[in-house]
């Protein structure tokens, strides 16, 4: 039955007129989800169901709109989390100590975008969080959402980037006037994380993105680490691609990629490129994780975080942060709540009635939120 439904679904997705039959849409969507997921009984340890504290940073611009959306949906689901909310803004000199204490106590944080001042010697609070909490792995999941038209199909890429070193981390110093060094030294642990992620999530291939043909020492060390770790995972295919060729391959044939592991700066560029291919930054979830703490946020760069017009019209897209909060629920060992949330969001996108402007609609943030809440099983 599931196999016979696939051609019907593809035909529906290729026709804009499909939205005229919402009952058929809902039925086909459910068939597609059921075909992909098996029913799994999750058996928690005693006490695992106790509500968990999560530090919440609404952030700047659209941040309060999209984090407010998450709060509403979590409340509607009666999800076993509660939020400790703090006002933090990108123009602050540093993250307040009470906020850091809250994150260290809760181990988990959900945040909206923080504006990063350009130049002027003001450091990024995003980078400060990653460095102080040692959130060495950034993960962005770029995938096609059923019902959302894109240039490419069958895109499901996980970009894992080193998060604490290299050109993007601010780890740099001036040796002598006019000579600046940027440091890289943590390649092995990000390689281990990427292969462990692929192994635990039944992924088939890991691609290392590099520029070792020019950066022979720094990126050469990164490749050596990836190659060594790859030998310990014989069931996972490993290959390498130079970053400029990678960008070309991404826009021409993105379906060839599965898990990508990258140094810091390359990962930021690759993740945003992959996000644009798969539907835009407004629908891509992500998070930053270390040995002890995790911070979940919109996966690709929140380029509209400072867009006053979107804020005034209250038309920010909450989908990326809603999906990031589903990742957070799995991280907290609440998989059934994560499944409910993801299914509701995907159903709203598939039906196409409520979409913000970046997805071709005119809905407000609140209208999307109301639709997601109505779609919760």
Short mmCIF file of C-alpha atoms in Angstrom, two decimals:
data_model
loop_
_atom_site.label_atom_id
_atom_site.label_comp_id
_atom_site.label_asym_id
_atom_site.label_seq_id
_atom_site.Cartn_x
_atom_site.Cartn_y
_atom_site.Cartn_z
CA UNK A 1 0.00 0.00 0.00
CA UNK A 2 2.80 2.39 0.94
CA UNK A 3 4.64 1.73 -2.33
CA UNK A 4 1.52 2.36 -4.39
CA UNK A 5 1.00 5.71 -2.63
CA UNK A 6 4.40 7.12 -3.61
CA UNK A 7 3.49 8.02 -7.24
CA UNK A 8 0.32 9.69 -5.99
CA UNK A 9 2.29 11.82 -3.53
CA UNK A 10 4.83 12.86 -6.18
CA UNK A 11 2.00 13.83 -8.51
CA UNK A 12 0.37 15.88 -5.77
CA UNK A 13 3.58 17.71 -4.94
CA UNK A 14 4.10 18.67 -8.59
CA UNK A 15 0.65 20.26 -8.95
CA UNK A 16 -0.25 23.53 -7.32
CA UNK A 17 -3.93 22.64 -7.70
CA UNK A 18 -3.54 19.83 -5.17
CA UNK A 19 -4.40 22.21 -2.33
CA UNK A 20 -7.97 22.20 -3.59
CA UNK A 21 -8.57 18.81 -1.97
CA UNK A 22 -7.42 19.11 1.66
CA UNK A 23 -8.94 15.78 2.68
CA UNK A 24 -6.92 13.94 0.03
CA UNK A 25 -3.81 15.93 0.99
CA UNK A 26 -4.16 14.98 4.63
CA UNK A 27 -4.69 11.32 3.76
CA UNK A 28 -1.66 11.16 1.45
CA UNK A 29 0.51 13.05 3.94
CA UNK A 30 -0.39 10.57 6.67
CA UNK A 31 0.36 7.67 4.30
CA UNK A 32 3.80 9.12 3.52
CA UNK A 33 4.65 9.66 7.17
CA UNK A 34 3.42 6.20 8.13
CA UNK A 35 5.46 4.68 5.31
CA UNK A 36 8.63 6.30 6.64
CA UNK A 37 8.21 5.71 10.38
CA UNK A 38 7.67 2.60 12.39
CA UNK A 39 5.90 2.60 15.72
CA UNK A 40 8.53 2.43 18.45
CA UNK A 41 7.87 1.94 22.14
CA UNK A 42 10.10 4.21 24.18
CA UNK A 43 10.70 2.85 27.68
CA UNK A 44 12.04 5.63 29.90
CA UNK A 45 14.00 5.15 33.06
CA UNK A 46 12.11 6.02 36.26
CA UNK A 47 12.18 9.78 36.70
CA UNK A 48 13.00 10.55 33.04
CA UNK A 49 9.53 12.03 32.58
CA UNK A 50 10.07 14.84 35.08
CA UNK A 51 9.83 18.31 33.47
CA UNK A 52 13.21 19.66 32.43
CA UNK A 53 14.39 23.23 32.75
CA UNK A 54 15.52 24.94 29.54
CA UNK A 55 17.24 28.32 29.38
CA UNK A 56 15.44 30.53 26.86
CA UNK A 57 17.10 33.49 25.12
CA UNK A 58 14.59 35.28 22.83
CA UNK A 59 17.38 37.37 21.29
CA UNK A 60 17.09 40.24 18.83
CA UNK A 61 14.80 41.17 15.93
CA UNK A 62 12.55 38.26 15.03
CA UNK A 63 13.90 36.22 17.96
CA UNK A 64 11.07 37.01 20.41
CA UNK A 65 8.49 36.17 17.71
CA UNK A 66 9.87 32.72 16.92
CA UNK A 67 10.78 31.78 20.49
CA UNK A 68 7.28 32.90 21.51
CA UNK A 69 5.94 30.49 18.89
CA UNK A 70 7.87 27.64 20.47
CA UNK A 71 6.55 28.54 23.92
CA UNK A 72 2.96 28.42 22.65
CA UNK A 73 3.37 25.06 20.93
CA UNK A 74 5.16 23.50 23.91
CA UNK A 75 2.35 24.68 26.16
CA UNK A 76 -0.30 23.29 23.80
CA UNK A 77 1.47 19.90 23.75
CA UNK A 78 1.92 19.94 27.53
CA UNK A 79 5.56 19.12 26.79
CA UNK A 80 7.59 18.24 29.91
CA UNK A 81 9.79 21.34 29.76
CA UNK A 82 9.72 24.73 31.45
CA UNK A 83 11.64 27.82 30.38
CA UNK A 84 13.93 30.15 32.31
CA UNK A 85 13.80 33.28 30.13
CA UNK A 86 16.55 35.91 29.98
CA UNK A 87 16.97 39.11 27.99
CA UNK A 88 20.24 38.98 26.05
CA UNK A 89 21.08 41.22 23.07
CA UNK A 90 23.90 41.13 20.56
CA UNK A 91 25.22 44.58 21.46
CA UNK A 92 26.07 43.49 25.02
CA UNK A 93 29.75 43.15 25.83
CA UNK A 94 29.24 39.62 27.13
CA UNK A 95 26.55 37.15 28.09
CA UNK A 96 25.39 37.97 31.66
CA UNK A 97 26.71 35.58 34.27
CA UNK A 98 23.22 34.64 35.47
CA UNK A 99 22.44 33.41 31.96
CA UNK A 100 25.60 31.31 31.82
CA UNK A 101 24.78 29.88 35.25
CA UNK A 102 21.29 28.95 34.05
CA UNK A 103 22.63 27.16 30.96
CA UNK A 104 25.24 25.29 32.99
CA UNK A 105 22.56 24.25 35.46
CA UNK A 106 19.96 23.20 32.88
CA UNK A 107 22.48 21.84 30.34
CA UNK A 108 20.14 22.92 27.53
CA UNK A 109 19.34 26.30 25.95
CA UNK A 110 16.97 27.44 23.21
CA UNK A 111 17.78 30.78 21.61
CA UNK A 112 16.67 33.20 18.93
CA UNK A 113 19.15 35.07 16.78
CA UNK A 114 21.59 37.54 18.31
CA UNK A 115 22.79 40.39 16.12
CA UNK A 116 26.56 40.37 15.70
CA UNK A 117 28.04 43.89 15.27
CA UNK A 118 30.31 44.20 12.23
CA UNK A 119 33.80 45.40 13.08
CA UNK A 120 34.54 47.76 15.95
CA UNK A 121 36.18 45.10 18.10
CA UNK A 122 32.87 43.89 19.57
CA UNK A 123 32.90 40.09 19.87
CA UNK A 124 29.97 37.87 18.91
CA UNK A 125 27.91 36.58 21.82
CA UNK A 126 27.11 33.52 19.71
CA UNK A 127 30.81 32.70 19.53
CA UNK A 128 31.22 33.45 23.25
CA UNK A 129 28.51 30.92 24.12
CA UNK A 130 30.08 28.24 21.95
CA UNK A 131 33.56 28.78 23.35
CA UNK A 132 32.66 29.12 27.03
CA UNK A 133 30.37 26.07 26.96
CA UNK A 134 32.73 24.18 24.60
CA UNK A 135 29.94 23.51 22.10
CA UNK A 136 32.39 22.08 19.62
CA UNK A 137 29.90 20.52 17.19
CA UNK A 138 27.39 22.53 15.17
CA UNK A 139 24.74 20.48 13.37
CA UNK A 140 22.40 21.75 10.63
CA UNK A 141 19.91 19.40 8.99
CA UNK A 142 19.02 20.52 5.46
CA UNK A 143 16.20 18.48 3.91
CA UNK A 144 13.23 18.77 1.57
CA UNK A 145 9.90 19.32 3.31
CA UNK A 146 6.99 17.54 1.57
CA UNK A 147 4.85 20.07 -0.26
CA UNK A 148 7.48 22.81 -0.39
CA UNK A 149 8.73 23.20 -3.98
CA UNK A 150 12.51 23.45 -4.44
CA UNK A 151 14.93 23.17 -7.35
CA UNK A 152 16.19 19.77 -6.15
CA UNK A 153 14.50 16.68 -4.71
CA UNK A 154 15.81 13.98 -2.35
CA UNK A 155 17.95 16.44 -0.39
CA UNK A 156 18.72 15.26 3.14
CA UNK A 157 22.08 16.64 4.24
CA UNK A 158 23.49 16.95 7.73
CA UNK A 159 26.30 19.49 7.97
CA UNK A 160 28.49 19.00 11.04
CA UNK A 161 31.05 21.72 11.54
CA UNK A 162 33.76 22.33 14.11
CA UNK A 163 32.45 25.17 16.23
CA UNK A 164 35.22 26.46 18.47
CA UNK A 165 38.33 27.12 16.37
CA UNK A 166 39.52 28.40 13.01
CA UNK A 167 38.72 31.57 11.11
CA UNK A 168 35.10 31.83 12.31
CA UNK A 169 35.79 31.40 16.03
CA UNK A 170 37.68 34.60 16.79
CA UNK A 171 40.71 32.54 17.86
CA UNK A 172 43.24 34.87 16.30
CA UNK A 173 46.06 37.16 17.33
CA UNK A 174 48.55 39.57 15.83
CA UNK A 175 52.06 38.15 15.97
CA UNK A 176 53.72 41.36 14.81
CA UNK A 177 52.09 44.44 13.28
CA UNK A 178 50.39 43.36 10.08
CA UNK A 179 50.75 39.59 10.70
CA UNK A 180 47.70 37.74 12.07
CA UNK A 181 47.36 34.05 12.93
CA UNK A 182 44.17 31.97 13.20
CA UNK A 183 44.34 28.70 15.13
CA UNK A 184 43.06 25.18 14.36
CA UNK A 185 43.74 22.22 16.63
CA UNK A 186 40.55 20.25 17.47
CA UNK A 187 40.07 18.21 14.30
CA UNK A 188 39.94 14.73 15.81
CA UNK A 189 36.94 15.21 18.07
CA UNK A 190 34.75 16.73 15.35
CA UNK A 191 35.65 13.84 13.06
CA UNK A 192 34.70 11.37 15.80
CA UNK A 193 31.42 13.19 16.38
CA UNK A 194 30.52 13.14 12.67
CA UNK A 195 31.12 9.41 12.30
CA UNK A 196 29.37 8.62 15.57
CA UNK A 197 26.39 10.68 14.42
CA UNK A 198 26.31 8.84 11.09
CA UNK A 199 26.56 5.47 12.83
CA UNK A 200 23.79 6.16 15.36
CA UNK A 201 21.46 7.69 12.75
CA UNK A 202 21.92 4.98 10.11
CA UNK A 203 23.62 7.35 7.67
CA UNK A 204 25.67 5.80 4.89
CA UNK A 205 28.35 8.33 3.95
CA UNK A 206 30.55 11.01 5.53
CA UNK A 207 32.17 13.65 3.32
CA UNK A 208 35.06 15.75 4.65
CA UNK A 209 35.11 19.29 3.22
CA UNK A 210 38.54 20.93 3.12
CA UNK A 211 41.06 23.18 1.37
CA UNK A 212 44.10 21.02 2.07
CA UNK A 213 45.46 21.62 -1.42
CA UNK A 214 46.34 25.14 -0.23
CA UNK A 215 46.09 24.98 3.59
CA UNK A 216 48.40 21.97 3.67
CA UNK A 217 49.16 22.04 7.41
CA UNK A 218 45.90 23.17 9.03
CA UNK A 219 43.43 21.46 6.70
CA UNK A 220 45.92 18.66 6.19
CA UNK A 221 45.64 17.90 9.92
CA UNK A 222 41.85 17.96 9.61
CA UNK A 223 41.96 15.39 6.79
CA UNK A 224 44.42 13.16 8.64
CA UNK A 225 42.04 13.07 11.60
CA UNK A 226 39.04 12.25 9.41
CA UNK A 227 40.91 9.47 7.61
CA UNK A 228 42.07 7.90 10.86
CA UNK A 229 38.58 7.96 12.40
CA UNK A 230 37.04 6.61 9.17
CA UNK A 231 39.04 3.38 9.53
CA UNK A 232 37.09 2.63 12.73
CA UNK A 233 33.73 2.78 10.91
CA UNK A 234 34.08 0.36 7.97
CA UNK A 235 30.31 0.33 7.38
CA UNK A 236 30.28 4.04 6.53
CA UNK A 237 31.59 5.26 3.19
CA UNK A 238 34.12 8.09 3.46
CA UNK A 239 35.15 10.60 0.83
CA UNK A 240 36.69 14.08 0.59
CA UNK A 241 35.91 17.19 -1.43
CA UNK A 242 37.65 20.56 -1.76
CA UNK A 243 35.38 23.32 -0.47
CA UNK A 244 35.05 25.29 -3.72
CA UNK A 245 34.19 22.13 -5.66
CA UNK A 246 31.83 21.22 -2.83
CA UNK A 247 29.80 24.40 -3.33
CA UNK A 248 29.53 23.71 -7.05
CA UNK A 249 28.46 20.11 -6.40
CA UNK A 250 25.92 21.26 -3.83
CA UNK A 251 24.05 23.50 -6.24
CA UNK A 252 24.20 21.00 -9.12
CA UNK A 253 23.70 17.60 -7.44
CA UNK A 254 23.02 17.96 -3.70
CA UNK A 255 21.42 14.52 -3.36
CA UNK A 256 24.90 12.94 -3.50
CA UNK A 257 25.71 14.23 0.00
CA UNK A 258 24.68 12.63 3.28
CA UNK A 259 26.73 13.73 6.32
CA UNK A 260 29.30 16.47 5.75
CA UNK A 261 32.02 17.28 8.28
CA UNK A 262 33.85 20.59 7.96
CA UNK A 263 36.15 23.07 9.69
CA UNK A 264 34.43 26.11 11.18
CA UNK A 265 34.29 28.72 8.43
CA UNK A 266 33.65 26.28 5.57
CA UNK A 267 30.80 24.72 7.53
CA UNK A 268 29.03 28.03 7.92
CA UNK A 269 29.15 28.61 4.16
CA UNK A 270 28.25 25.04 3.21
CA UNK A 271 25.32 24.87 5.67
CA UNK A 272 23.79 28.08 4.35
CA UNK A 273 24.22 26.93 0.75
CA UNK A 274 22.58 23.58 1.52
CA UNK A 275 19.77 25.35 3.40
CA UNK A 276 19.04 27.58 0.41
CA UNK A 277 18.86 24.53 -1.84
CA UNK A 278 16.50 22.63 0.47
CA UNK A 279 13.95 25.40 1.09
CA UNK A 280 15.62 28.35 2.81
CA UNK A 281 17.04 29.25 6.19
CA UNK A 282 13.54 29.68 7.63
CA UNK A 283 12.90 25.94 7.71
CA UNK A 284 16.30 24.47 8.64
CA UNK A 285 16.77 23.27 12.23
CA UNK A 286 20.08 23.14 14.03
CA UNK A 287 21.92 23.00 17.29
CA UNK A 288 25.31 23.26 18.95
CA UNK A 289 26.47 20.53 21.26
CA UNK A 290 29.40 19.68 23.50
CA UNK A 291 30.15 17.05 26.09
CA UNK A 292 27.97 18.72 28.74
CA UNK A 293 25.74 21.36 27.17
CA UNK A 294 23.60 22.00 24.09
CA UNK A 295 22.19 25.19 22.54
CA UNK A 296 19.44 24.87 19.91
CA UNK A 297 18.68 27.61 17.41
CA UNK A 298 17.78 28.23 13.79
CA UNK A 299 20.14 26.02 11.81
CA UNK A 300 21.36 28.37 9.08
CA UNK A 301 22.23 32.04 9.52
CA UNK A 302 19.27 34.14 10.67
CA UNK A 303 19.87 36.81 8.03
CA UNK A 304 16.46 38.34 8.78
CA UNK A 305 17.09 38.66 12.52
CA UNK A 306 17.43 42.43 12.17
CA UNK A 307 14.74 42.93 9.53
CA UNK A 308 12.52 45.58 11.12
CA UNK A 309 9.83 45.18 8.48
CA UNK A 310 9.31 41.50 9.28
CA UNK A 311 9.20 42.31 12.98
CA UNK A 312 6.63 45.09 12.47
CA UNK A 313 4.43 42.89 10.28
CA UNK A 314 4.93 39.93 12.67
CA UNK A 315 5.56 37.63 9.73
CA UNK A 316 8.73 35.85 10.86
CA UNK A 317 8.92 32.18 9.91
CA UNK A 318 8.84 30.03 13.08
CA UNK A 319 9.34 26.68 11.33
CA UNK A 320 13.14 26.45 11.73
CA UNK A 321 13.03 27.06 15.48
CA UNK A 322 10.02 24.75 15.92
CA UNK A 323 11.99 21.96 14.24
CA UNK A 324 15.05 22.87 16.31
CA UNK A 325 12.92 22.54 19.44
CA UNK A 326 11.92 19.05 18.24
CA UNK A 327 15.64 18.24 18.08
CA UNK A 328 15.88 19.59 21.62
CA UNK A 329 13.06 17.33 22.80
CA UNK A 330 14.90 14.29 21.44
CA UNK A 331 18.06 15.47 23.14
CA UNK A 332 16.07 15.60 26.40
CA UNK A 333 14.81 12.04 25.83
CA UNK A 334 11.23 13.02 24.99
CA UNK A 335 10.98 11.44 21.49
CA UNK A 336 7.18 11.12 21.36
CA UNK A 337 6.75 14.86 21.88
CA UNK A 338 9.40 15.52 19.23
CA UNK A 339 7.54 13.28 16.76
CA UNK A 340 4.22 15.04 17.45
CA UNK A 341 5.75 18.44 16.89
CA UNK A 342 7.61 17.51 13.70
CA UNK A 343 4.56 15.78 12.23
CA UNK A 344 2.36 18.81 12.91
CA UNK A 345 4.85 21.25 11.36
CA UNK A 346 5.33 19.07 8.26
CA UNK A 347 1.57 18.71 7.87
CA UNK A 348 1.10 22.50 7.88
CA UNK A 349 3.86 22.96 5.31
CA UNK A 350 2.48 20.12 3.16
CA UNK A 351 -1.06 21.50 3.09
CA UNK A 352 0.30 24.92 2.07
CA UNK A 353 -2.50 27.06 3.49
CA UNK A 354 -0.40 28.82 6.12
CA UNK A 355 3.07 29.94 5.03
CA UNK A 356 5.11 33.04 5.68
CA UNK A 357 6.38 35.23 2.86
CA UNK A 358 9.75 33.48 2.51
CA UNK A 359 7.86 30.29 1.64
CA UNK A 360 5.57 31.98 -0.87
CA UNK A 361 2.67 32.85 1.45
CA UNK A 362 1.43 35.85 3.39
CA UNK A 363 0.71 34.33 6.81
CA UNK A 364 1.78 35.91 10.06
CA UNK A 365 3.85 34.08 12.63
CA UNK A 366 0.78 33.63 14.80
CA UNK A 367 -1.28 32.14 11.97
CA UNK A 368 1.41 29.52 11.38
CA UNK A 369 1.60 28.79 15.10
CA UNK A 370 -2.19 28.40 15.35
CA UNK A 371 -2.13 26.01 12.38
CA UNK A 372 0.63 23.89 13.96
CA UNK A 373 -1.27 23.71 17.25
CA UNK A 374 -4.43 22.67 15.38
CA UNK A 375 -2.45 19.96 13.57
CA UNK A 376 -1.08 18.38 16.78
CA UNK A 377 -2.38 14.84 17.17
#
